Every structure is written in structure tokens, then in C-alpha cells.
mmCIF file of C-alpha atoms in Angstrom:
data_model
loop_
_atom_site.group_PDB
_atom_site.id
_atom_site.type_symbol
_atom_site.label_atom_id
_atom_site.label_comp_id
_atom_site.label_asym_id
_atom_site.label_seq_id
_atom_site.Cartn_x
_atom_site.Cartn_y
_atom_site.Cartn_z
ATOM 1 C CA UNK A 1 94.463 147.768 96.872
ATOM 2 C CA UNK A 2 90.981 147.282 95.755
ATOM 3 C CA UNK A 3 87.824 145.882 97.996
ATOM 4 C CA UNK A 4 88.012 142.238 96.716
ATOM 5 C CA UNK A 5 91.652 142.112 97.457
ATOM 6 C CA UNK A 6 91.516 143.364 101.155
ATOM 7 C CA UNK A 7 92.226 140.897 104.212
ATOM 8 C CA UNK A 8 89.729 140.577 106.441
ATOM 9 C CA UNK A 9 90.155 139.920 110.232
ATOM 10 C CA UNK A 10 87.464 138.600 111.923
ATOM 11 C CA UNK A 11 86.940 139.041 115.261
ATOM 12 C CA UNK A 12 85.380 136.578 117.148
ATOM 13 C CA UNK A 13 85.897 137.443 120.901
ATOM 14 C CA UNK A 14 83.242 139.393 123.246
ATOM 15 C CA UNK A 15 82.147 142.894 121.852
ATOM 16 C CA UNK A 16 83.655 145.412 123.604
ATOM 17 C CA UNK A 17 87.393 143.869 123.356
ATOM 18 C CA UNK A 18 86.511 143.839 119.842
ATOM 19 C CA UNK A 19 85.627 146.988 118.914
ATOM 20 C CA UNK A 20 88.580 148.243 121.075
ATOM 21 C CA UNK A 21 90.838 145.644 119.473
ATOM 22 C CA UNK A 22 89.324 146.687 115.719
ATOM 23 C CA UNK A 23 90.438 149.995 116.514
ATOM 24 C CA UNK A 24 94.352 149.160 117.492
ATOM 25 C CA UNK A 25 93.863 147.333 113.878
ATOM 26 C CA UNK A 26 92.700 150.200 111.522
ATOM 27 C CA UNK A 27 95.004 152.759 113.136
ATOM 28 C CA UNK A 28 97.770 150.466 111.951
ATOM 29 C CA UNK A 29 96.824 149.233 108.776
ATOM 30 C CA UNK A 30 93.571 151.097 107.065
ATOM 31 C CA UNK A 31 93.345 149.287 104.452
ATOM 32 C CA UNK A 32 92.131 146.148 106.561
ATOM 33 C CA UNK A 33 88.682 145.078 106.550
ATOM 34 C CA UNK A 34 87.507 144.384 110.174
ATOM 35 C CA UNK A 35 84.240 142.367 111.043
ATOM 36 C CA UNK A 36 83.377 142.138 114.654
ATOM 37 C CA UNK A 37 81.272 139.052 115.100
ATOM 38 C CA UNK A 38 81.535 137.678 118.656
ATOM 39 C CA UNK A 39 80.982 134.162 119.359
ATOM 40 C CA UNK A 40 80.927 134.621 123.253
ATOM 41 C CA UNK A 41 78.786 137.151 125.780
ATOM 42 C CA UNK A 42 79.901 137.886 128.921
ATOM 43 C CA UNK A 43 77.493 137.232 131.189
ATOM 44 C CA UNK A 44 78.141 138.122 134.791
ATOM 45 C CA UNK A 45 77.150 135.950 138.457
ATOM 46 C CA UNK A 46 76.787 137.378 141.716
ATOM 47 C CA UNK A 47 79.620 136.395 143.864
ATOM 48 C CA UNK A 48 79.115 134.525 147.302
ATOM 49 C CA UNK A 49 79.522 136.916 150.404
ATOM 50 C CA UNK A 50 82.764 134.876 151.446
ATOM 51 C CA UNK A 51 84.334 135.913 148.236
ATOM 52 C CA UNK A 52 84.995 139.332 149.676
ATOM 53 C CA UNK A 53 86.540 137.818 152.503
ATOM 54 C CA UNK A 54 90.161 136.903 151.145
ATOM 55 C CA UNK A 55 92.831 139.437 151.460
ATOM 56 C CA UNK A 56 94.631 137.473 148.081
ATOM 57 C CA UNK A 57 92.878 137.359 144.439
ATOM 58 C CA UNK A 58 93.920 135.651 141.814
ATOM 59 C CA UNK A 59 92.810 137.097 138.313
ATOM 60 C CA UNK A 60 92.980 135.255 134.425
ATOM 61 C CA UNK A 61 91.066 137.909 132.940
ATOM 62 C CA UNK A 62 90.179 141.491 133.083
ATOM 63 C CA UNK A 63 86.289 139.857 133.174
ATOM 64 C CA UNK A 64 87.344 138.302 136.538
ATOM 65 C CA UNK A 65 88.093 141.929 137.615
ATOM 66 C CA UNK A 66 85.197 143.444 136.433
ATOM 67 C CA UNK A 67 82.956 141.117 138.509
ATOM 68 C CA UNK A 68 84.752 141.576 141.292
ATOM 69 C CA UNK A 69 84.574 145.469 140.637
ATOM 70 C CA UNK A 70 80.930 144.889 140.304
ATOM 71 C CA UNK A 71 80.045 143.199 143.346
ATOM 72 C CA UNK A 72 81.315 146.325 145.161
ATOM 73 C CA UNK A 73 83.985 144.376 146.738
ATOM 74 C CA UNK A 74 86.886 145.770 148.945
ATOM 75 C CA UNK A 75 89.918 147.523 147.330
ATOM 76 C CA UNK A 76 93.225 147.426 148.140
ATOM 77 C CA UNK A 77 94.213 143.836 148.254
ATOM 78 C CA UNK A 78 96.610 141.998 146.652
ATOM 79 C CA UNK A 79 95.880 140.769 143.022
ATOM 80 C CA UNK A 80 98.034 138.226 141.015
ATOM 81 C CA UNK A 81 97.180 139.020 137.481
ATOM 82 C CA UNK A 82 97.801 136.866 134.552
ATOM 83 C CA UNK A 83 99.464 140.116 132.536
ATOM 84 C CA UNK A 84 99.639 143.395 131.753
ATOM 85 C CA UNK A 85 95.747 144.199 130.615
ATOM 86 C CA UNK A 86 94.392 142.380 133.193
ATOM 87 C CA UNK A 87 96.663 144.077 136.081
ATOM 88 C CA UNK A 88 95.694 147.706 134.869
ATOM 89 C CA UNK A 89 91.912 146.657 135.162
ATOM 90 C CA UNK A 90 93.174 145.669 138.824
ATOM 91 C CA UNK A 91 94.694 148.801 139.607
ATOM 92 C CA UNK A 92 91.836 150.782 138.109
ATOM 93 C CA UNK A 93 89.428 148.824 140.316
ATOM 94 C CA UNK A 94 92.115 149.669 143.334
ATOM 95 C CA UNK A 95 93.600 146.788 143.715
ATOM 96 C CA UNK A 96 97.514 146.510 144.338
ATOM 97 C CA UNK A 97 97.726 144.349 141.288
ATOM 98 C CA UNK A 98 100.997 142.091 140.456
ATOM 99 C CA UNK A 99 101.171 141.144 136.555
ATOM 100 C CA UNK A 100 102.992 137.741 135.212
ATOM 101 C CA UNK A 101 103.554 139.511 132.141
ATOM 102 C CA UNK A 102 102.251 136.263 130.151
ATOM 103 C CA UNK A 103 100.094 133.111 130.972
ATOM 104 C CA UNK A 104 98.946 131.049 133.131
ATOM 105 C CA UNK A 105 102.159 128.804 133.397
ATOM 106 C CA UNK A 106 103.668 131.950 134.370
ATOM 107 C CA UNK A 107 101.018 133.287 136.829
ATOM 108 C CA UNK A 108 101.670 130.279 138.907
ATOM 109 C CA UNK A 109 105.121 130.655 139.020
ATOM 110 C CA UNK A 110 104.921 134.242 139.529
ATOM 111 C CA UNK A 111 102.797 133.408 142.997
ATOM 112 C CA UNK A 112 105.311 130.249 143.743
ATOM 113 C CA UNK A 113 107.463 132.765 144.038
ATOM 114 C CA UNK A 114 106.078 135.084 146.210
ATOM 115 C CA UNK A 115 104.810 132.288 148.378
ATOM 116 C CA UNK A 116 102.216 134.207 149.361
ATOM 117 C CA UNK A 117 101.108 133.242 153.056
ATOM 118 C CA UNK A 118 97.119 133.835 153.392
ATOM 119 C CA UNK A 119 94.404 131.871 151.249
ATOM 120 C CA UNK A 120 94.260 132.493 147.316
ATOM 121 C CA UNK A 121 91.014 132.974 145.733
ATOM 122 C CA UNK A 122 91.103 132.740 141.241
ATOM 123 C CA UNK A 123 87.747 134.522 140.873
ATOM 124 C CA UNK A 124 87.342 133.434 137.013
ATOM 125 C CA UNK A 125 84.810 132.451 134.350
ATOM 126 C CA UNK A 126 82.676 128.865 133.726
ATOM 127 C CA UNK A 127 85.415 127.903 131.220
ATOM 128 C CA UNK A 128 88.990 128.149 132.257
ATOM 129 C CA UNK A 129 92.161 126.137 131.289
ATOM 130 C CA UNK A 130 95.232 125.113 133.641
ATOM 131 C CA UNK A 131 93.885 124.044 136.215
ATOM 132 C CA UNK A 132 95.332 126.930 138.665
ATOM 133 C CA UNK A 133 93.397 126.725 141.889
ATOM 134 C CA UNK A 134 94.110 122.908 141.661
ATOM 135 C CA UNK A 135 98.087 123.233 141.044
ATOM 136 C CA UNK A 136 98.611 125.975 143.114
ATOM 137 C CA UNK A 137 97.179 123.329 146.509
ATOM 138 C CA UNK A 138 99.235 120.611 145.248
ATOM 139 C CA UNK A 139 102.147 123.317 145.988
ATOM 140 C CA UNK A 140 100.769 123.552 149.174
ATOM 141 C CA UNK A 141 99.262 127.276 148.130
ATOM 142 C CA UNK A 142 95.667 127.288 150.176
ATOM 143 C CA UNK A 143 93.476 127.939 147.024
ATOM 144 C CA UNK A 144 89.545 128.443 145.987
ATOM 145 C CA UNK A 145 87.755 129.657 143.022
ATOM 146 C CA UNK A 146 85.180 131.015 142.029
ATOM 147 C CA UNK A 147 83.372 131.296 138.772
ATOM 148 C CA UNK A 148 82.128 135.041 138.531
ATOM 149 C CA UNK A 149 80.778 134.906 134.555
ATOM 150 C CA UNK A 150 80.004 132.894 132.461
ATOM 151 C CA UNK A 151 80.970 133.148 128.618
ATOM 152 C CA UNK A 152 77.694 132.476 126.640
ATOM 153 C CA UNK A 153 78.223 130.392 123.317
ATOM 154 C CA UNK A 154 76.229 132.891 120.445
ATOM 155 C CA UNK A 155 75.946 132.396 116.417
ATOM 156 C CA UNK A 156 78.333 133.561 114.156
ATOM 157 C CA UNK A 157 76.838 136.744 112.506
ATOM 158 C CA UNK A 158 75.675 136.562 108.924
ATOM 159 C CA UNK A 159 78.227 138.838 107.736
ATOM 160 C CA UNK A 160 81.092 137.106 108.815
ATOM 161 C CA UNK A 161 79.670 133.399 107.707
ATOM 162 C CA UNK A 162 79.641 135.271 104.118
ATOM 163 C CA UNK A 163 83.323 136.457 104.354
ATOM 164 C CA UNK A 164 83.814 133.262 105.173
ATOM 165 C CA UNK A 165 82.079 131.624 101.978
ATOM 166 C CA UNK A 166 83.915 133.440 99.419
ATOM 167 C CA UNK A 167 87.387 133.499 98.087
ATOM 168 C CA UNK A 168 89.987 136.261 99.672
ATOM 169 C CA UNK A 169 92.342 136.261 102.603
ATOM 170 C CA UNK A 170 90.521 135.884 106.032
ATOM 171 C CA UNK A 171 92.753 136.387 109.598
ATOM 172 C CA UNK A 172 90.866 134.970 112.644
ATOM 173 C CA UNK A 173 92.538 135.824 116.221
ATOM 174 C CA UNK A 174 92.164 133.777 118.500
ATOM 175 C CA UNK A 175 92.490 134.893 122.163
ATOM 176 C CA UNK A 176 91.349 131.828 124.046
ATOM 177 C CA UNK A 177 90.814 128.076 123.487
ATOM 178 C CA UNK A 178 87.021 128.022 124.316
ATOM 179 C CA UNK A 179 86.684 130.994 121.476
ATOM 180 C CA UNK A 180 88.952 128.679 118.919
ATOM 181 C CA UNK A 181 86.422 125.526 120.142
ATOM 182 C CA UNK A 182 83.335 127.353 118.954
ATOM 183 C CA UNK A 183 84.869 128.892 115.692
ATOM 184 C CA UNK A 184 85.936 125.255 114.369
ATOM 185 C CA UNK A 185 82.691 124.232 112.468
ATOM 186 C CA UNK A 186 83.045 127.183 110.893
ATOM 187 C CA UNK A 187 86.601 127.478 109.864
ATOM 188 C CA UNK A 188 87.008 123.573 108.937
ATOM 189 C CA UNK A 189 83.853 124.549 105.999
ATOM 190 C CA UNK A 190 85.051 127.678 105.116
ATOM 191 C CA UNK A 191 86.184 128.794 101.656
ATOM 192 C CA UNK A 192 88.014 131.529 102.118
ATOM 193 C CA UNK A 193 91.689 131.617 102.763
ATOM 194 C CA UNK A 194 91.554 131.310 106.479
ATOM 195 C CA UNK A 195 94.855 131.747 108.999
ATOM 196 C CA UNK A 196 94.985 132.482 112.374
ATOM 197 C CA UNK A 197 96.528 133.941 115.240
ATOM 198 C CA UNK A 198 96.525 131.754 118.536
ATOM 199 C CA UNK A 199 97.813 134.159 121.518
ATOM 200 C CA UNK A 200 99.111 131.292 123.262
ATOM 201 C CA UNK A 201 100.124 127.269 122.632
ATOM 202 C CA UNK A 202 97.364 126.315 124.424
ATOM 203 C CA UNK A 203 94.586 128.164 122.114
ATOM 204 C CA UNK A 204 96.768 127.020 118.669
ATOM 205 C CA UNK A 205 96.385 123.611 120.176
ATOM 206 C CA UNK A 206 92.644 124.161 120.334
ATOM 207 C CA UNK A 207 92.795 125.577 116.782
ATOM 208 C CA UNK A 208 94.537 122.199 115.268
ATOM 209 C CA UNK A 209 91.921 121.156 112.777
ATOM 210 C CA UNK A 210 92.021 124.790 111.012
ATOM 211 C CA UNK A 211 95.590 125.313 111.463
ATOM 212 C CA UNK A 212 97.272 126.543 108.306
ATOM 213 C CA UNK A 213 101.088 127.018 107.639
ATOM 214 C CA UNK A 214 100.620 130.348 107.570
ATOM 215 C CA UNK A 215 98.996 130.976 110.533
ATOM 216 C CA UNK A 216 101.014 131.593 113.589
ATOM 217 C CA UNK A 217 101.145 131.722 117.604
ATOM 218 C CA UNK A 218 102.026 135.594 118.731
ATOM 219 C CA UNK A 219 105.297 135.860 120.225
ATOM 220 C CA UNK A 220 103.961 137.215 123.595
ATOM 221 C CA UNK A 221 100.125 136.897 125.286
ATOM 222 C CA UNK A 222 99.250 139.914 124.931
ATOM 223 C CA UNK A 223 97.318 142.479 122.349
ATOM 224 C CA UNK A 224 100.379 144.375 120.729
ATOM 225 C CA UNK A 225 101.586 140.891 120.051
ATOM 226 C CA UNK A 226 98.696 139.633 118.833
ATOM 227 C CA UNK A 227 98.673 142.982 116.293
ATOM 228 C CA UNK A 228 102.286 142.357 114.815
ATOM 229 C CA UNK A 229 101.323 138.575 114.538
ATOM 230 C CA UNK A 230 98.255 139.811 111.979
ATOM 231 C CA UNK A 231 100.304 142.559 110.829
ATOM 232 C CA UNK A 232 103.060 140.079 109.789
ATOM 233 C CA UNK A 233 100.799 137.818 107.880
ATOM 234 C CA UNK A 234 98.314 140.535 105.407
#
């Protein structure tokens, strides 16, 4: 394959899941072009002393973690965590950390059925979808939040508004709807062949006006998914 007819993915989310994502990429395809350009910074709050209080956390992201991590705050309490990534990051920050294995549909059921008796608290980021904290009190689930970062719109880089300018086969995953909201004006003028991979309904939803017939939703919410998804369409 020569350079003009390599894919490209472009990775839009915050820098270090990129570069850790770029790497699952190369080691399985090397002949992939990867250009990490993130379109969000993390950018982390101080938490309110009664945060540290609950003896129940509810996580959406491994960023919800690491704030909580940062803040010094008590281990060993219960964490519902939205899947597999995000309960490790628990469990490394010592929580005892129970994964939903998928979204956030299924991160409410998971704690619907535990019925968990004490006060929940979703420590999560300025931007969030479903409404969690919310549903889970209509269920009669005592539930706060928190926001504990805040995910800082930036520019797309140079390098990746040129890939996006010129012909040749460009793959854009997409790993939240916020991320997918930012990279529209940008996909709907691009020139390049442009698909992408939405890691859940929600984000392909988000992604409508760019959507292509070859671009796809990954079968599961999670990275290895979101790999055979990319995998499936270079």
C-alpha cells in the first residue's frame, strides 16, 4: 500500500486516551495512518468536602475517577462503573468497583438491581448525557452529582483539518456525543472520504449530519469494540 492510499483515523478525543488508543491501532494494523488531534481537554475541579462523605459513587468515566483519586478521597467504597475501563481505574484508585459492562442505560439498571440502600453520588464531567442522577430519584434511588471536570472545547489541529481537505479514506471514532458535536463543522465541509465509528446509539445520533453508509456503531461500548469496528471498515 502506498502513502496516498493509507486510511487515516483521526482521533479526536482527549490526549492521553489517544495516544494509548493510537497505539491498540498500529499494533493491529501498521499500515494505518494515525493523527491524534483532540478536540476536548480535561480540565479538572476541586470537589466539595461533602463529596467525600458518601459511602456509594457512581462513575461514567474513568475522568470521574481520576478526580476523585485526585482529591485524595477515601478508598474502599462502593463504585458503580459504567464498564470495564472505567471499573479498573476504580479498583486501581481502591475502590470496590462494580462494572455494567456497557452504558449508561445499563449502569442504571445494573444499580436498580442492586437497590443499593445509602445515598448515590455520579461524580461526572460539565457535559453528560442520560440524565442518571435524575432517573435514578424518580426510582426512588437517593441521588446527587457532582461535576468534577470539565471537558474544554479546543481547535482542530492543522494537520488533521488538511487530512481532512484532501481526497483518501478518513475514519473518525467517536467516543462520546459532546466529541461528535464539536467535530460536525468539520466533517459536514470535509473532502475526504469521511466514516465513523459511534461507540454507542446515543453518540451516532449526535453524528447524524456526517453519517455515511459506511460508517457504523461498535457492537459493544467499549475500546476493543471500537478497534474491530475501524478494523472492519479500512
Amino acid at each position: 500500500m502506498n502513502i496516498q492510499s493509507q486510511p487515516t483515523v483521526l482521533l479526536t478525543r482527549p490526549a492521553a486516551k489517544s495516544l494509548d488508543f493510537a497505539a491498540r491501532i498500529r499494533a493491529g494494523r501498521a499500515d494505518v495512518t494515525v493523527i491524534i488531534a483532540p478536540l476536548i481537554q480535561i480540565e479538572y475541579c476541586d470537589l466539595p468536602a461533602d463529596a467525600l462523605g458518601y459511602d456509594a459513587l457512581v462513575f461514567t468515566s474513568t475522568n470521574g475517577v481520576l478526580a476523585y483519586q485526585n482529591a485524595n478521597a477515601p478508598a474502599h467504597k462502593i463504585a458503580f462503573c459504567v464498564g470495564d475501563q472505567t471499573a479498573t481505574a476504580a479498583r486501581d484508585a481502591g475502590l470496590q468497583a462494580i462494572s455494567a459492562h456497557g452504558d449508561v442505560d445499563q449502569l442504571f439498571d445494573l444499580i436498580c438491581k442492586d437497590a443499593p440502600s445509602q445515598p448515590l453520588l455520579h461524580i461526572r464531567g460539565e457535559h453528560s448525557t442520560g440524565d442518571l442522577a435524575q432517573r435514578l430519584n424518580q426510582r426512588g434511588f437517593q441521588t446527587y452529582d457532582v461535576i468534577a471536570y470539565r471537558q474544554i472545547e479546543i481547535l482542530l489541529s492543522q494537520d488533521a483539518n488538511a487530512v481532512l481537505q484532501r481526497p483518501g479514506q478518513v475514519i473518525a471514532p467517536l467516543f462520546s456525543p459532546r466529541t461528535a458535536d464539536i467535530f460536525a463543522p468539520y466533517a459536514k465541509d470535509a473532502k475526504a472520504s469521511l466514516d465513523c465509528v459511534a461507540i454507542s446509539e446515543n453518540v451516532k445520533q449526535a453524528a447524524t449530519d456526517f453519517w455515511t453508509k459506511s460508517s457504523r456503531v461498535a457492537s459493544r461500548p467499549d475500546a476493543q469494540s471500537m478497534l474491530d469496528a475501524i478494523f472492519e471498515i479500512i
